[in-house]
Coordinates of C-alpha atoms and ligand atoms in Angstrom, one line a residue:
M1 CA -10.6 37.3 -13.5
N2 CA -8.3 40.2 -13.1
T3 CA -5.5 39.5 -15.5
A4 CA -3.3 42.2 -14.0
R5 CA -2.6 39.9 -11.0
R6 CA -1.6 36.3 -11.1
L7 CA -2.6 33.7 -8.5
N8 CA 0.4 31.7 -7.6
V9 CA -0.2 28.5 -5.6
A10 CA 2.5 26.2 -4.1
I11 CA 1.7 22.5 -3.9
V12 CA 3.5 20.8 -1.1
G13 CA 3.4 17.4 0.6
D14 CA 5.1 14.0 0.8
T15 CA 6.4 12.2 -2.3
G16 CA 3.7 10.4 -4.2
V17 CA 0.7 12.1 -2.7
G18 CA -0.3 13.4 -6.2
K19 CA 1.0 17.0 -6.3
S20 CA 2.1 16.9 -10.0
S21 CA -1.2 15.2 -10.9
L22 CA -3.0 18.2 -9.3
V23 CA -0.9 20.5 -11.6
N24 CA -2.0 18.6 -14.6
A25 CA -5.6 18.7 -13.5
I26 CA -5.4 22.5 -12.9
F27 CA -4.2 23.1 -16.4
N28 CA -6.1 20.2 -18.0
D29 CA -2.8 19.3 -19.7
Q30 CA 0.0 16.8 -19.0
R31 CA 2.6 19.4 -18.1
A32 CA 4.2 17.8 -15.0
A33 CA 5.7 14.3 -14.9
T34 CA 3.9 11.9 -12.6
G35 CA 4.6 8.3 -11.8
I36 CA 4.7 5.2 -9.9
G37 CA 7.8 4.0 -8.0
A38 CA 10.7 6.3 -7.2
P39 CA 10.1 10.0 -6.4
V40 CA 9.5 12.0 -9.5
T41 CA 9.6 15.8 -9.1
E42 CA 12.8 17.4 -7.9
G43 CA 13.3 20.9 -6.5
A44 CA 10.3 23.0 -7.4
E45 CA 8.9 23.5 -10.9
Y46 CA 6.9 26.5 -12.0
H47 CA 4.0 26.2 -14.4
V48 CA 1.8 29.1 -15.6
S49 CA -1.5 29.1 -17.5
H50 CA -1.6 30.3 -21.1
D51 CA -3.5 33.5 -20.1
G52 CA -1.0 34.1 -17.3
T53 CA -3.6 34.3 -14.5
V54 CA -2.6 31.1 -12.6
G55 CA 0.8 30.0 -11.7
V56 CA 1.7 26.8 -9.8
W57 CA 4.9 25.8 -7.9
D58 CA 5.0 22.0 -8.0
F59 CA 7.3 21.0 -5.1
G60 CA 9.3 17.8 -5.1
G61 CA 7.9 15.5 -2.5
F62 CA 9.3 15.2 1.0
E63 CA 10.9 11.8 1.7
H64 CA 12.8 10.2 4.5
G65 CA 16.6 10.1 4.2
G66 CA 17.1 12.7 1.5
D67 CA 20.3 14.7 1.2
V68 CA 18.6 17.9 2.6
P69 CA 16.1 17.6 5.6
P70 CA 12.6 18.5 4.2
L71 CA 12.2 21.5 6.6
D72 CA 15.5 23.0 5.5
G73 CA 14.8 22.3 1.9
L74 CA 11.4 24.0 2.1
R75 CA 12.6 27.0 3.9
E76 CA 15.5 27.5 1.5
R77 CA 13.3 27.2 -1.6
L78 CA 10.6 29.4 -0.1
A79 CA 13.1 32.2 0.6
Q80 CA 14.4 31.9 -3.0
I81 CA 11.0 32.0 -4.6
Q82 CA 9.6 34.8 -2.4
S83 CA 12.6 37.0 -3.0
G84 CA 12.7 36.2 -6.7
S85 CA 10.3 37.5 -9.4
Q86 CA 7.2 38.9 -7.8
D87 CA 5.2 37.5 -10.7
Q88 CA 5.9 34.1 -9.3
A89 CA 5.7 34.8 -5.6
I90 CA 3.5 32.3 -3.7
A91 CA 0.1 33.7 -2.5
V92 CA -1.3 30.4 -1.1
A93 CA 0.1 26.9 -0.4
W94 CA -1.8 23.6 -0.5
F95 CA -0.5 21.1 1.9
C96 CA -1.5 17.7 0.6
W97 CA -2.0 14.3 2.2
D98 CA -2.9 11.1 0.5
A99 CA -6.4 10.4 1.9
S100 CA -5.5 6.7 2.7
S101 CA -2.4 7.6 4.6
A102 CA -4.6 8.7 7.6
R103 CA -1.5 10.3 9.2
V104 CA -0.4 13.8 10.1
T105 CA 3.2 13.6 11.3
D106 CA 5.3 16.1 13.3
G107 CA 7.2 16.6 10.1
H108 CA 4.0 17.8 8.3
R109 CA 3.2 20.1 11.2
A110 CA 6.7 21.7 11.0
L111 CA 6.4 22.1 7.2
I112 CA 3.1 23.8 7.5
A113 CA 4.4 26.1 10.3
A114 CA 7.4 27.0 8.1
L115 CA 5.0 28.1 5.3
V116 CA 2.8 30.1 7.8
N117 CA 5.9 31.7 9.3
A118 CA 7.0 32.8 5.8
G119 CA 3.6 34.6 5.5
V120 CA 2.0 32.0 3.2
P121 CA -1.6 31.0 4.1
V122 CA -1.9 27.2 3.9
V123 CA -4.9 25.2 2.8
G124 CA -5.2 21.5 3.7
V125 CA -5.9 19.1 0.8
L126 CA -6.7 15.4 0.7
T127 CA -5.8 13.6 -2.6
K128 CA -7.0 10.4 -4.1
V129 CA -10.3 10.7 -2.1
L130 CA -12.8 8.0 -3.1
R131 CA -16.3 9.3 -3.9
R132 CA -19.3 7.7 -5.4
G133 CA -22.2 10.0 -6.1
D134 CA -22.6 12.2 -3.0
A135 CA -20.8 9.7 -0.7
I136 CA -17.2 10.1 0.3
K137 CA -15.4 7.0 1.6
E138 CA -15.9 7.1 5.3
E139 CA -12.2 6.8 6.4
H140 CA -11.3 9.6 4.0
S141 CA -14.0 12.0 5.3
E142 CA -13.0 11.0 8.9
F143 CA -9.4 11.9 8.1
A144 CA -10.5 15.3 6.7
Q145 CA -12.6 16.0 9.8
W146 CA -9.7 14.9 12.1
I147 CA -7.4 17.4 10.4
E148 CA -10.0 20.1 10.6
G149 CA -10.1 19.5 14.4
E150 CA -6.3 19.9 14.8
D151 CA -4.5 23.2 15.5
L152 CA -2.2 23.1 12.4
G153 CA -2.4 26.8 11.6
L154 CA -4.3 26.2 8.4
A155 CA -5.9 29.4 6.9
D156 CA -9.2 27.7 5.9
P157 CA -11.1 25.7 8.5
Q158 CA -12.2 23.3 5.7
V159 CA -9.9 20.6 4.4
Y160 CA -10.6 20.0 0.7
V161 CA -11.2 16.5 -0.5
T162 CA -10.1 15.8 -4.1
A163 CA -9.4 13.2 -6.7
V164 CA -7.9 14.0 -10.1
V165 CA -7.2 10.7 -11.7
A166 CA -10.3 8.8 -12.9
D167 CA -10.5 5.1 -13.0
P168 CA -13.9 4.2 -14.6
D169 CA -13.1 0.4 -14.3
F170 CA -13.0 0.8 -10.5
G171 CA -15.7 3.5 -10.4
V172 CA -13.2 6.2 -9.3
E173 CA -14.5 9.7 -9.9
V174 CA -12.7 13.0 -10.4
H175 CA -14.0 15.6 -8.0
G176 CA -13.2 18.5 -5.6
L177 CA -10.7 20.6 -7.6
A178 CA -13.0 23.4 -8.7
Q179 CA -14.1 24.0 -5.1
L180 CA -10.5 24.0 -3.9
L181 CA -9.5 26.5 -6.6
R182 CA -12.5 28.8 -5.7
A183 CA -11.5 28.7 -2.0
T184 CA -7.9 29.4 -2.9
S185 CA -8.6 32.4 -5.0
A186 CA -11.0 33.8 -2.3
L187 CA -8.2 33.4 0.3
A188 CA -5.6 35.1 -2.0
S189 CA -7.8 38.1 -2.5
A190 CA -8.6 38.3 1.2
A191 CA -5.0 38.1 2.2
P192 CA -3.1 41.2 3.2
E193 CA -1.5 43.0 0.2
E194 CA 2.0 42.3 1.3
L195 CA 1.4 38.5 0.7
H196 CA 1.2 39.1 -3.0
Ligands
GTP201 N1 -6.5 7.2 -7.9 C1 -5.8 8.3 -7.9 N2 -4.5 8.3 -8.2 C2 -3.8 9.4 -8.2 C3 -4.5 10.7 -7.9 N3 -3.5 11.7 -8.0 C4 -2.4 11.1 -8.3 N4 -2.5 9.7 -8.4 C5 -1.5 8.8 -8.7 O1 -0.5 8.8 -7.7 C6 0.8 8.6 -8.2 C7 1.8 9.7 -7.8 O2 1.3 10.9 -8.4 P1 2.3 12.2 -8.6 O3 1.4 13.3 -9.1 O4 3.5 11.8 -9.5 O5 2.8 12.4 -7.1 P2 3.8 13.6 -6.6 O6 3.2 14.1 -5.3 O7 3.9 14.7 -7.6 O8 5.1 12.8 -6.3 P3 6.6 13.4 -6.3 O9 6.9 14.2 -7.5 O10 7.5 12.2 -6.2 O11 6.7 14.3 -5.0 C8 0.6 8.5 -9.7 O12 0.6 7.1 -10.1 C9 -0.7 9.1 -10.0 O13 -1.4 8.6 -11.1 C10 -5.9 10.7 -7.7 O14 -6.5 11.7 -7.5 N5 -6.5 9.4 -7.7
MG202 MG1 5.7 15.4 -8.5

C-alpha cells in the first residue's frame, strides 16, 4: 500500500451497534473500549495503525435524549475533523446498523445525508451478522437487501455484512471485515482528490 497517503475511515451509527469492536478488529488489538450496558465511546476517538497507513475515527454512538441532538453533534464534529489535520481527514464513512435491529430510521437517513453533504462517501455496514458456512441468517441478509433497495445516498450499492466477535459456543463466526476494507480502500482511491 502507498504509505504516503493514509486511509481514514469514520465509523458511525447508533450506540451499541459494535463500532468500537470494528476498530479493535481492524487493528487486531484491543484499542477501543467496548461494552455491555451504558453507552461507551464519547465524542470521537482517533486510532492509527503502527505503519500509519490506516486511521479510524471511532464515533460515540447516537442515542435518544442526549445533550446534543445526534445530527448537530455529527455535523459539528465532522466540521472540526475535516478542517483539522489533513492526515486525519475522513475519506470514507461506514454507517453501521446492528443486523438484528432491522430498522432504518429517519434519524439514520439524516445522519447519512449530513456525511454525504460534507463530501464524505458513505458505505452501509451491518454488524453482528450471523453466518454459518456460506449461509447468512435470512433476516440479516433480507435487511441488507432492503437497505440496498433504498435511496439513502450510499456510495457503494452493496451493504457489507460483518461480524467481529466470535462465539464458538454458539457457533458464531467472524466474517466480512476484509471485504469491507477492500471496498473502502477502492472507494477512497476512486474518490475525487479534494475528498482526501
Ligand atoms: N456477537 C457479536 N457481538 C458484537 C459484535 N460486535 C460488537 N459486539 C458486542 O456488542 C456490544 C457493543 O459493542 P461496542 O463495540 O462497544 O459498541 P459501540 O457501537 O462502540 O457502542 P458506543 O461506544 O456506546 O457507541 C459489545 O458487547 C460487543 O462485544 C459482533 O460482531 N458480534
Ligand atoms: Mg464505542
